[in-house]
XYZ file of C-alpha atoms in Angstrom:
576
model
C 128.994 140.446 96.169
C 128.634 143.984 94.521
C 128.316 145.643 97.272
C 126.257 148.939 96.271
C 122.292 147.773 95.788
C 119.344 149.551 97.307
C 115.331 148.037 98.136
C 113.561 147.019 95.321
C 115.904 146.456 92.925
C 115.936 143.994 90.970
C 118.649 141.707 91.544
C 120.327 140.115 88.212
C 121.920 137.716 91.639
C 118.589 136.974 94.684
C 121.739 136.339 96.529
C 123.937 139.977 96.993
C 124.616 140.644 99.829
C 122.591 143.112 101.613
C 124.822 144.116 104.075
C 126.497 146.841 102.697
C 124.469 148.474 101.220
C 123.027 149.286 104.778
C 126.559 151.249 104.356
C 125.254 152.689 100.607
C 122.267 153.931 101.475
C 124.477 155.936 104.657
C 126.523 157.613 101.968
C 124.361 157.972 99.142
C 121.859 159.849 101.062
C 123.971 161.781 102.328
C 126.451 162.386 100.108
C 125.885 166.110 98.799
C 125.018 166.729 102.246
C 121.434 168.246 103.265
C 120.806 171.291 104.874
C 120.596 170.850 108.580
C 118.174 173.557 108.667
C 114.704 172.601 109.922
C 111.762 172.517 107.536
C 107.823 172.909 106.313
C 106.740 170.461 103.988
C 103.963 172.252 103.157
C 105.851 176.221 103.567
C 105.674 178.518 100.576
C 108.797 179.702 100.692
C 111.217 177.212 98.780
C 114.345 176.876 97.545
C 116.848 174.527 95.908
C 117.973 173.782 99.929
C 114.419 172.861 101.171
C 112.976 170.812 97.976
C 116.224 169.053 98.340
C 115.182 168.152 102.597
C 111.557 167.762 101.523
C 112.353 165.609 99.364
C 115.123 163.455 101.492
C 112.347 163.062 103.763
C 109.736 162.384 101.066
C 111.946 159.200 99.882
C 113.223 158.520 104.082
C 109.236 157.077 103.848
C 109.355 155.218 100.999
C 107.555 157.582 98.531
C 110.274 157.452 95.749
C 107.936 159.572 92.740
C 106.855 162.576 95.215
C 110.940 161.827 95.645
C 112.209 162.525 92.447
C 109.443 164.976 91.777
C 110.522 167.222 94.502
C 113.998 166.576 92.920
C 112.994 167.091 89.484
C 111.167 171.214 91.418
C 115.031 172.212 92.811
C 116.926 171.355 89.940
C 114.687 173.226 88.404
C 115.193 176.225 90.653
C 118.409 175.578 91.027
C 118.681 176.672 86.744
C 117.001 179.243 87.674
C 119.129 180.710 90.368
C 122.731 179.276 88.861
C 123.143 177.037 92.187
C 125.723 174.122 89.954
C 126.433 172.104 93.365
C 122.233 172.295 94.108
C 121.798 171.137 90.914
C 123.671 168.690 91.074
C 123.007 167.404 94.090
C 119.476 167.509 92.515
C 120.120 165.373 89.207
C 122.170 162.917 91.813
C 119.791 162.068 93.964
C 117.440 161.636 90.993
C 119.914 159.307 89.281
C 120.291 156.837 92.096
C 116.414 156.857 92.316
C 116.112 155.771 88.820
C 118.137 153.570 89.096
C 117.139 152.979 92.368
C 113.509 151.919 89.576
C 115.590 149.544 87.744
C 115.804 153.097 85.403
C 119.175 152.693 84.707
C 119.816 153.681 81.779
C 118.446 157.094 82.708
C 119.960 156.618 86.153
C 123.787 157.007 84.203
C 122.778 160.429 82.183
C 120.798 162.014 85.224
C 125.524 160.831 87.123
C 126.507 161.561 84.432
C 124.443 165.381 83.825
C 125.450 166.299 86.845
C 129.231 165.626 86.851
C 129.020 168.279 84.645
C 128.261 170.420 87.775
C 131.258 169.903 89.989
C 134.473 171.224 90.814
C 137.443 167.544 92.183
C 138.939 171.347 93.363
C 136.474 172.162 96.076
C 135.639 169.706 98.844
C 132.395 170.680 99.228
C 132.245 168.733 96.061
C 133.801 165.452 97.197
C 130.954 163.609 98.820
C 128.780 164.322 95.947
C 131.457 163.315 92.977
C 131.904 160.524 94.709
C 127.964 158.893 95.305
C 127.841 159.809 91.384
C 130.155 157.779 90.632
C 129.833 155.140 92.893
C 125.997 155.367 91.215
C 128.125 154.869 87.527
C 130.135 151.964 88.330
C 126.905 150.287 89.801
C 125.136 151.122 87.255
C 127.891 149.634 84.278
C 128.270 146.933 86.464
C 124.031 145.761 85.835
C 124.335 146.309 82.960
C 127.402 143.466 82.463
C 129.962 146.429 81.160
C 132.347 145.572 83.489
C 135.313 148.040 82.484
C 132.958 151.584 82.680
C 132.844 150.150 86.430
C 136.694 149.647 86.766
C 136.135 152.769 85.801
C 133.649 154.798 87.509
C 134.953 153.116 91.086
C 138.528 153.744 90.219
C 138.084 157.374 89.841
C 135.680 157.610 93.217
C 138.225 156.109 95.061
C 140.886 159.764 95.069
C 137.302 161.295 97.066
C 137.011 158.416 99.241
C 137.696 159.521 102.671
C 136.157 157.307 105.506
C 138.003 154.171 105.697
C 134.018 151.782 105.435
C 133.608 153.049 102.965
C 136.451 152.935 100.993
C 135.989 148.918 102.212
C 133.464 148.612 100.365
C 134.493 150.576 97.101
C 137.219 148.533 96.609
C 135.516 145.655 97.191
C 133.057 146.861 94.272
C 135.648 147.799 92.908
C 137.600 143.512 92.445
C 133.889 142.656 92.136
C 133.735 144.519 88.534
C 137.719 143.227 87.861
C 136.825 139.724 88.749
C 133.507 139.155 86.856
C 135.794 140.801 83.958
C 137.976 138.334 84.575
C 140.671 139.416 85.770
C 140.961 137.374 88.820
C 144.290 137.764 89.745
C 143.852 141.822 90.216
C 140.718 140.582 92.228
C 141.974 138.518 94.175
C 145.150 141.589 95.496
C 142.277 143.915 96.229
C 140.092 141.635 97.563
C 143.435 140.472 100.269
C 144.003 144.499 100.548
C 141.072 145.183 102.157
C 141.565 141.870 104.309
C 144.502 143.060 105.841
C 143.573 146.557 106.639
C 140.131 146.120 107.946
C 139.409 145.334 111.191
C 135.865 145.335 110.807
C 133.935 141.867 111.145
C 131.279 142.506 108.846
C 133.714 143.598 106.411
C 135.659 141.028 107.539
C 132.701 138.344 106.649
C 132.009 140.312 102.842
C 135.953 139.946 101.604
C 136.294 136.790 102.703
C 133.785 135.317 100.428
C 133.626 137.776 98.017
C 137.566 136.294 98.021
C 136.723 132.655 98.280
C 134.076 133.148 95.103
C 136.889 135.104 93.069
C 140.073 131.856 93.911
C 137.110 128.845 93.190
C 136.145 131.097 89.795
C 139.863 131.266 89.124
C 140.466 127.409 90.102
C 138.230 125.037 90.115
C 139.652 122.450 92.137
C 140.042 125.853 95.072
C 137.828 124.888 98.414
C 135.971 128.007 99.623
C 134.193 125.747 102.320
C 136.357 126.854 105.251
C 136.464 130.446 104.097
C 132.539 130.665 103.437
C 132.119 129.098 106.949
C 134.417 130.768 108.930
C 132.679 134.082 107.129
C 129.173 132.540 108.421
C 130.610 132.684 112.215
C 131.553 135.882 111.914
C 128.198 137.452 110.557
C 126.147 134.885 113.171
C 128.482 136.421 115.943
C 126.945 139.821 114.656
C 124.498 139.509 114.466
C 124.440 140.140 110.878
C 121.661 138.059 109.426
C 121.506 139.051 105.753
C 125.133 138.646 105.577
C 124.271 134.594 107.456
C 121.452 134.661 104.113
C 124.732 135.418 101.312
C 127.322 132.821 102.940
C 124.303 129.755 102.510
C 123.453 130.593 99.355
C 127.043 130.812 98.409
C 127.835 127.140 100.076
C 124.373 126.143 98.782
C 125.736 126.778 95.244
C 129.644 125.296 96.034
C 128.338 122.386 97.424
C 125.313 121.601 95.222
C 126.744 119.262 92.968
C 129.539 118.270 95.327
C 127.580 117.215 98.464
C 123.501 117.404 97.313
C 122.456 116.811 100.489
C 124.934 119.936 102.276
C 123.162 121.663 99.338
C 119.858 120.527 100.555
C 121.161 121.135 104.458
C 122.043 125.070 103.300
C 119.476 125.850 101.822
C 116.227 124.902 103.602
C 118.505 127.492 106.061
C 118.196 129.773 103.362
C 114.255 129.599 103.155
C 113.779 129.674 106.926
C 116.194 133.248 107.509
C 114.748 134.449 104.161
C 110.737 133.722 105.582
C 112.132 136.241 108.906
C 113.481 138.626 106.787
C 110.055 138.631 104.495
C 112.673 138.747 102.113
C 110.810 137.708 98.382
C 113.735 138.526 96.449
C 115.825 135.615 98.697
C 112.662 132.807 99.544
C 112.163 133.265 95.231
C 116.178 132.132 94.956
C 115.576 130.000 97.961
C 112.959 128.332 96.817
C 114.602 127.616 92.951
C 117.366 126.099 94.781
C 114.838 123.595 96.760
C 113.091 123.044 93.843
C 116.853 120.981 92.284
C 117.550 119.608 95.833
C 114.343 117.783 96.701
C 112.889 115.724 94.339
C 110.511 115.197 97.125
C 108.628 118.674 97.010
C 109.753 120.346 94.113
C 105.835 120.584 93.231
C 105.202 122.230 95.717
C 108.554 125.117 95.057
C 107.420 124.978 92.003
C 104.489 126.074 92.420
C 104.871 128.716 95.456
C 108.445 129.973 92.747
C 106.027 130.669 90.200
C 103.672 131.799 92.509
C 105.887 134.487 93.975
C 108.206 135.173 91.313
C 105.127 136.687 89.231
C 103.547 138.479 92.235
C 107.581 139.864 93.018
C 107.525 140.669 88.444
C 103.878 142.710 88.324
C 104.740 145.003 92.092
C 108.062 145.772 90.280
C 106.360 146.049 87.421
C 104.122 148.397 88.168
C 106.222 150.754 90.261
C 108.281 150.784 86.766
C 106.310 151.307 85.252
C 104.405 154.084 87.513
C 108.214 155.499 88.258
C 108.091 156.382 84.329
C 104.847 158.505 84.633
C 106.244 160.062 87.523
C 109.723 160.423 85.064
C 108.044 161.068 82.048
C 105.578 164.150 83.667
C 108.536 165.756 85.641
C 110.453 166.190 81.864
C 107.937 167.234 80.762
C 106.628 169.702 82.982
C 110.278 170.708 82.939
C 110.161 170.845 78.306
C 106.326 172.558 78.577
C 107.740 175.576 81.352
C 111.071 176.580 79.129
C 109.051 176.042 76.112
C 107.017 178.848 77.870
C 109.840 180.588 79.472
C 111.397 180.689 75.064
C 107.519 181.990 74.108
C 107.615 184.548 75.744
C 111.024 186.029 75.695
C 110.625 185.145 71.969
C 107.054 186.935 71.873
C 109.368 190.179 73.891
C 111.925 189.822 71.833
C 109.335 190.596 68.166
C 107.614 193.241 70.591
C 111.224 195.048 70.981
C 112.312 194.386 67.402
C 109.114 195.376 65.532
C 109.587 198.953 67.047
C 112.646 199.080 66.589
C 111.930 198.332 63.047
C 108.576 201.264 63.734
C 110.976 203.312 64.768
C 113.721 203.608 62.472
C 110.545 203.012 59.446
C 109.891 206.640 60.373
C 112.972 207.623 60.241
C 114.317 205.680 56.974
C 111.434 207.025 55.094
C 112.063 210.980 56.628
C 115.474 210.542 55.556
C 114.356 209.043 52.747
C 112.628 211.305 51.117
C 115.081 214.448 52.430
C 117.059 212.612 50.527
C 115.446 211.817 47.318
C 114.782 215.670 47.226
C 118.250 216.835 47.252
C 118.725 213.977 44.793
C 116.533 214.315 42.681
C 116.998 218.492 42.267
C 120.862 217.460 41.990
C 119.907 215.122 39.290
C 117.541 217.521 37.478
C 120.733 220.226 37.218
C 123.124 217.275 35.889
C 121.095 216.072 32.927
C 120.734 220.144 32.555
C 124.361 221.466 32.758
C 124.423 217.782 31.089
C 122.242 218.090 27.251
C 123.588 221.855 27.126
C 127.186 220.492 27.256
C 125.916 217.446 24.555
C 124.225 220.270 22.881
C 127.924 222.421 23.035
C 130.372 219.740 21.495
C 127.690 218.369 19.333
C 127.507 222.146 17.295
C 130.556 221.698 17.722
C 131.416 218.214 16.326
C 129.050 219.302 13.950
C 131.000 222.527 12.559
C 134.774 220.876 12.909
C 132.804 217.415 10.423
C 131.474 220.672 7.913
C 134.560 221.614 7.883
C 136.922 218.512 7.940
C 134.359 217.150 5.369
C 132.202 219.175 3.309
C 134.430 221.695 2.860
C 137.278 220.187 2.855
C 135.597 216.863 0.269
C 134.706 220.354 -2.262
C 137.719 221.891 -2.388
C 139.584 218.758 -3.607
C 137.062 218.650 -6.041
C 137.020 222.217 -7.016
C 140.873 222.267 -8.035
C 141.092 218.455 -9.525
C 138.540 220.342 -11.846
C 140.482 223.299 -12.185
C 143.898 221.724 -12.919
C 143.516 218.777 -13.753
C 143.400 218.821 -17.975
C 140.729 216.087 -18.650
C 137.368 215.619 -15.586
C 137.286 211.824 -15.320
C 133.064 211.537 -15.537
C 133.009 208.679 -13.560
C 135.244 209.871 -10.729
C 133.471 212.578 -10.323
C 130.230 211.732 -9.826
C 131.356 208.648 -7.192
C 133.217 212.054 -5.768
C 129.522 213.825 -5.792
C 127.628 210.725 -4.427
C 130.264 210.074 -1.161
C 130.219 213.861 -0.986
C 126.526 213.696 -0.745
C 126.102 210.528 1.394
C 128.760 212.082 4.135
C 127.083 215.465 4.111
C 123.193 213.931 4.812
C 124.998 211.328 7.117
C 126.131 214.729 9.313
C 122.579 216.029 9.013
C 120.581 213.403 10.241
C 123.115 213.553 13.571
C 122.504 217.491 13.624
C 118.459 216.729 13.910
C 118.324 213.233 15.719
C 118.870 213.993 19.882
C 121.731 213.829 20.727
C 120.696 211.470 24.056
C 118.615 209.235 21.063
C 121.532 206.854 20.313
C 118.457 204.380 18.607
C 117.102 206.741 16.551
C 120.506 207.866 15.759
C 120.788 204.297 14.638
C 117.552 203.708 12.644
C 118.720 206.658 10.983
C 122.117 206.266 10.020
C 120.902 202.109 9.222
C 118.280 204.123 7.130
C 120.667 205.664 4.880
C 122.013 202.210 3.612
C 118.674 201.029 2.527
C 117.595 200.976 0.198
C 115.090 197.694 -2.082
C 118.753 195.879 -2.401
C 120.114 196.405 0.450
C 118.059 195.484 3.811
C 119.841 196.147 7.191
C 118.020 194.373 9.750
C 119.171 194.443 14.251
C 118.465 192.339 16.911
C 118.918 193.690 20.150
C 118.180 197.286 19.660
C 115.925 198.177 22.769
C 115.869 201.579 24.988
C 117.915 199.809 27.640
C 121.287 201.309 25.247
C 120.353 204.607 25.816
C 120.755 204.418 29.190
C 123.848 202.158 29.649
C 125.902 203.899 27.611
C 127.441 207.578 27.705
C 127.925 210.074 25.243
C 131.267 209.171 24.108
C 130.471 205.074 24.250
C 127.133 206.067 21.321
C 129.119 208.790 19.204
C 132.239 206.262 18.754
C 130.039 203.571 17.750
C 127.907 205.171 15.344
C 130.580 205.949 13.789
C 132.098 202.637 13.875
C 128.483 201.634 12.461
C 128.523 203.838 9.778
C 132.500 202.682 8.652
C 131.624 198.104 8.165
C 128.077 199.389 6.743
C 130.489 202.368 3.820
C 132.973 199.076 3.210
C 129.914 197.183 2.775
C 128.349 199.148 0.372
C 131.649 200.146 -1.301
C 133.665 196.245 -1.308
C 131.117 193.383 -0.166
C 128.543 193.997 -2.934
C 125.868 193.150 0.597
C 121.685 192.544 0.149
C 121.876 191.007 4.036
C 123.333 192.665 6.873
C 122.307 192.269 10.330
C 123.723 193.945 13.377
C 123.301 192.749 16.922
C 122.916 194.216 20.040
C 123.999 192.649 23.171
C 124.477 194.086 27.253
C 126.675 191.574 29.208
C 128.022 191.781 32.537
C 129.631 195.279 32.690
C 129.985 194.900 29.025
C 129.146 196.098 25.100
C 129.154 193.626 22.924
C 128.292 194.459 19.054
C 127.883 191.631 15.954
C 128.051 192.846 12.604
C 127.813 190.204 9.458
C 126.709 190.299 5.297
C 126.497 187.745 2.770
C 127.882 189.975 0.888
C 132.257 188.844 -1.264
C 134.427 189.692 1.636
C 137.026 192.046 1.541
C 140.035 191.365 0.107
C 143.371 191.735 1.679
C 144.759 194.768 1.459
C 140.860 196.155 1.868
C 140.974 195.170 5.331
C 144.173 197.561 6.440
C 141.981 199.558 5.258
C 142.215 204.215 7.115
C 138.715 203.829 8.218
C 138.837 200.476 9.360
C 142.146 201.574 11.316
C 140.278 204.928 12.521
C 137.602 202.298 14.052
C 140.511 200.756 15.555
C 141.823 202.989 17.197
C 138.283 204.714 18.030
C 137.419 201.405 20.151
C 140.866 200.760 21.410
C 140.766 204.361 23.332
C 137.894 203.858 24.940
C 139.661 199.906 26.154
C 137.617 197.660 23.790
C 137.534 195.507 21.786
C 137.105 195.558 17.266
C 137.562 192.171 15.372
C 137.360 192.307 11.465
C 137.054 190.105 9.123
C 136.120 188.242 5.989
C 133.701 184.278 7.553
C 133.324 180.610 6.363
C 130.649 181.576 3.793
C 132.065 184.882 2.494
C 131.200 187.182 3.848
C 131.974 190.472 6.043
C 131.701 189.888 9.449
C 132.834 191.589 12.967
C 132.797 192.013 16.381
C 132.953 194.927 18.928
C 133.517 194.753 22.880
C 133.379 197.858 24.908
C 134.146 197.589 28.569
C 130.933 199.285 30.325
C 132.159 201.484 33.745
């Protein structure tokens, strides 16, 4: 039968052998080592060591709820002082207590967490590691996870130093193999234990388990001889708990083979259970008697139902109470951690606020000083830039007057002086062109060289009349600040060339100019509704000059006729 079990635990089958349970209690309650100093339970100078001692004493007195609470307090102190060993110690005992109260899943969780703080290379930790692995093996066995139980017991064996404990652990491992259906391995382990143990109690337990495994492997096998031998060993050493287990196995074996023998052993089991005052064994014995003794079946059934209800109520109440204690323990831990986090958060917030306040003061002073310096520097730079632009504008105007007006006028004077006949329409056209050029120069001089919008509007106005409408889209003040002087001047000349072509060749009466500032790029779209340009006109001097200007700015100039016959042009200039 499965070994490492505890009083109060709900038994899957009520015939568990409590003889080796007593040995396990010794192992588990001392597994992680108890501090030896004398400590009063009322002392206020508490450490994780002293709390574990107090919890152990409460456990010894059967005050399991109180023991669990104190182990929880020991865990909190161990966390606070980074005491990994006592943290594992407290968690290990909490896991065993949880299993003891039927809370297998949380017991498993505590044991797994405890293993995280234990070092297999530290001999001081070995007993605690062993206790946790055994507890995990018990939990897995109770939950019918036999593969996991085999794994945990297998890990536990290297940490077992005491021979009697080794025999118990191997018995438990063999039981898990047996329940999993690996009878050959179970039988091999039982035989190993039998060959090495001299204790009558251990031999009786192992012999019983071996006979049961052989019967499960081969239903025709007769285990009665081994069962009876084990029973005699137990009587010899006065092991009444073991005798009860033997009676249970003999009853089960003879149940369908020799009912009279089964009734005899079930009656012995019932009488012994009453002597031991063990309600679990009494309940199992009554169940067997009700099946084997038809004459008293009704009375047995009534007693069975009453006892079962009573046990269920007691265990349910104990389990609920323990669940409440565990909830309160975890809630207290959670609330304390939350409060510590809130205090730490407030502390950090105050420190951060003070730091930010100091930084804000320094930043404001620095920004004020930097802003004043930047303002003075910018003001001086703008004044210098304005003066430079005025000089450049005057120089450019002087150059344009010389190149455009003076040279154009001199050319006309030469033609009049040396031509045999005067072509009046041609001369009028030249004069009109010279007039417009002079007017444009005048507008450029009168306009603020920094006011790009005003210059574009003046240029458009010079080409507009009652027959020709020029519309603009996107011509806003942002262009004044985003474009430098060079770009502004070249755009004015490019637009001027497009409008001159419109007037001379396209015969349009509607023109649309679209300005768009995109990401680091200026785009201008020109479109009219004229008749377009002939191919030879598309490559004139003015258009080539415009292409050169835009290319000098690392931009793109596209010029041609659109589908409806008029002229369209696109200018894209990168802004850096």
